[in-house]
């Protein structure tokens, strides 16, 4: 896997793992709200996944020679 795409994929994985860790701690801390906490965590994971689509696509295009995508990743639009 190309470098930029791998970095974005790892960033996505970190976001999902972080969300799940916070949800697990919250569910442990407030057992009566466990079901609701996991539902909210599921929605948060979905949002993290959706927010990661564009950066992943830009990284993929930049790794495969698209200069426009590379400028967008660097913020030089």
PDB file of C-alpha atoms in Angstrom:
ATOM      1  CA  UNK A   1       0.000   0.000   0.000  1.00  0.00           C
ATOM      2  CA  UNK A   2       1.398   3.436  -0.898  1.00  0.00           C
ATOM      3  CA  UNK A   3       2.712   5.644   1.902  1.00  0.00           C
ATOM      4  CA  UNK A   4       0.085   8.416   2.026  1.00  0.00           C
ATOM      5  CA  UNK A   5      -2.775   5.961   1.771  1.00  0.00           C
ATOM      6  CA  UNK A   6      -1.292   3.861   4.566  1.00  0.00           C
ATOM      7  CA  UNK A   7      -0.990   6.938   6.786  1.00  0.00           C
ATOM      8  CA  UNK A   8      -4.628   7.859   6.155  1.00  0.00           C
ATOM      9  CA  UNK A   9      -5.748   4.274   6.818  1.00  0.00           C
ATOM     10  CA  UNK A  10      -3.827   4.252  10.105  1.00  0.00           C
ATOM     11  CA  UNK A  11      -5.390   7.596  11.005  1.00  0.00           C
ATOM     12  CA  UNK A  12      -8.832   6.119  10.332  1.00  0.00           C
ATOM     13  CA  UNK A  13      -8.001   3.070  12.449  1.00  0.00           C
ATOM     14  CA  UNK A  14      -6.806   5.292  15.303  1.00  0.00           C
ATOM     15  CA  UNK A  15     -10.078   7.231  15.189  1.00  0.00           C
ATOM     16  CA  UNK A  16     -12.165   4.072  15.368  1.00  0.00           C
ATOM     17  CA  UNK A  17     -10.048   2.564  18.155  1.00  0.00           C
ATOM     18  CA  UNK A  18     -10.172   5.819  20.119  1.00  0.00           C
ATOM     19  CA  UNK A  19     -13.939   6.022  19.754  1.00  0.00           C
ATOM     20  CA  UNK A  20     -14.356   2.451  20.929  1.00  0.00           C
ATOM     21  CA  UNK A  21     -12.014   2.988  23.892  1.00  0.00           C
ATOM     22  CA  UNK A  22     -13.957   6.038  25.059  1.00  0.00           C
ATOM     23  CA  UNK A  23     -17.249   4.178  24.615  1.00  0.00           C
ATOM     24  CA  UNK A  24     -15.978   1.180  26.564  1.00  0.00           C
ATOM     25  CA  UNK A  25     -14.830   3.414  29.431  1.00  0.00           C
ATOM     26  CA  UNK A  26     -18.132   5.292  29.421  1.00  0.00           C
ATOM     27  CA  UNK A  27     -20.163   2.067  29.359  1.00  0.00           C
ATOM     28  CA  UNK A  28     -18.123   0.763  32.263  1.00  0.00           C
ATOM     29  CA  UNK A  29     -18.582   4.022  34.189  1.00  0.00           C
ATOM     30  CA  UNK A  30     -22.326   4.309  33.620  1.00  0.00           C
ATOM     31  CA  UNK A  31     -23.673   0.757  33.378  1.00  0.00           C
ATOM     32  CA  UNK A  32     -27.329   1.829  33.246  1.00  0.00           C
ATOM     33  CA  UNK A  33     -26.663   3.747  30.012  1.00  0.00           C
ATOM     34  CA  UNK A  34     -24.544   1.007  28.406  1.00  0.00           C
ATOM     35  CA  UNK A  35     -26.919   0.375  25.474  1.00  0.00           C
ATOM     36  CA  UNK A  36     -27.289   4.065  24.657  1.00  0.00           C
ATOM     37  CA  UNK A  37     -23.548   4.662  24.924  1.00  0.00           C
ATOM     38  CA  UNK A  38     -22.815   1.873  22.430  1.00  0.00           C
ATOM     39  CA  UNK A  39     -25.476   3.187  20.056  1.00  0.00           C
ATOM     40  CA  UNK A  40     -23.928   6.643  20.122  1.00  0.00           C
ATOM     41  CA  UNK A  41     -20.478   5.097  19.694  1.00  0.00           C
ATOM     42  CA  UNK A  42     -21.739   3.234  16.621  1.00  0.00           C
ATOM     43  CA  UNK A  43     -22.950   6.487  15.100  1.00  0.00           C
ATOM     44  CA  UNK A  44     -19.620   8.134  15.935  1.00  0.00           C
ATOM     45  CA  UNK A  45     -17.707   5.326  14.227  1.00  0.00           C
ATOM     46  CA  UNK A  46     -19.922   5.755  11.171  1.00  0.00           C
ATOM     47  CA  UNK A  47     -19.148   9.504  11.141  1.00  0.00           C
ATOM     48  CA  UNK A  48     -15.415   8.818  11.457  1.00  0.00           C
ATOM     49  CA  UNK A  49     -15.634   6.404   8.520  1.00  0.00           C
ATOM     50  CA  UNK A  50     -17.571   8.877   6.377  1.00  0.00           C
ATOM     51  CA  UNK A  51     -15.187  11.725   7.210  1.00  0.00           C
ATOM     52  CA  UNK A  52     -12.259   9.542   6.191  1.00  0.00           C
ATOM     53  CA  UNK A  53     -13.493   8.777   2.675  1.00  0.00           C
ATOM     54  CA  UNK A  54     -12.284  12.016   1.046  1.00  0.00           C
ATOM     55  CA  UNK A  55      -8.806  12.041   2.658  1.00  0.00           C
ATOM     56  CA  UNK A  56      -8.345   8.379   1.721  1.00  0.00           C
ATOM     57  CA  UNK A  57      -9.321   9.063  -1.881  1.00  0.00           C
ATOM     58  CA  UNK A  58      -7.050  12.109  -2.089  1.00  0.00           C
ATOM     59  CA  UNK A  59      -4.164  10.137  -0.600  1.00  0.00           C
ATOM     60  CA  UNK A  60      -4.751   7.297  -3.050  1.00  0.00           C
ATOM     61  CA  UNK A  61      -4.794   9.693  -5.999  1.00  0.00           C
ATOM     62  CA  UNK A  62      -1.690  11.527  -4.724  1.00  0.00           C
ATOM     63  CA  UNK A  63       0.162   8.232  -4.339  1.00  0.00           C
ATOM     64  CA  UNK A  64      -0.673   7.361  -7.924  1.00  0.00           C
ATOM     65  CA  UNK A  65       0.596  10.554  -9.492  1.00  0.00           C
ATOM     66  CA  UNK A  66      -2.310  13.026  -9.373  1.00  0.00           C
ATOM     67  CA  UNK A  67      -0.677  16.408  -8.675  1.00  0.00           C
ATOM     68  CA  UNK A  68      -4.033  18.100  -8.004  1.00  0.00           C
ATOM     69  CA  UNK A  69      -4.790  15.650  -5.205  1.00  0.00           C
ATOM     70  CA  UNK A  70      -1.321  16.194  -3.767  1.00  0.00           C
ATOM     71  CA  UNK A  71      -1.877  19.970  -3.665  1.00  0.00           C
ATOM     72  CA  UNK A  72      -5.230  19.443  -1.912  1.00  0.00           C
ATOM     73  CA  UNK A  73      -3.593  17.201   0.693  1.00  0.00           C
ATOM     74  CA  UNK A  74      -0.951  19.855   1.374  1.00  0.00           C
ATOM     75  CA  UNK A  75      -3.583  22.600   1.535  1.00  0.00           C
ATOM     76  CA  UNK A  76      -2.348  24.423  -1.592  1.00  0.00           C
ATOM     77  CA  UNK A  77      -5.628  24.289  -3.453  1.00  0.00           C
TER      78      UNK A  77
END
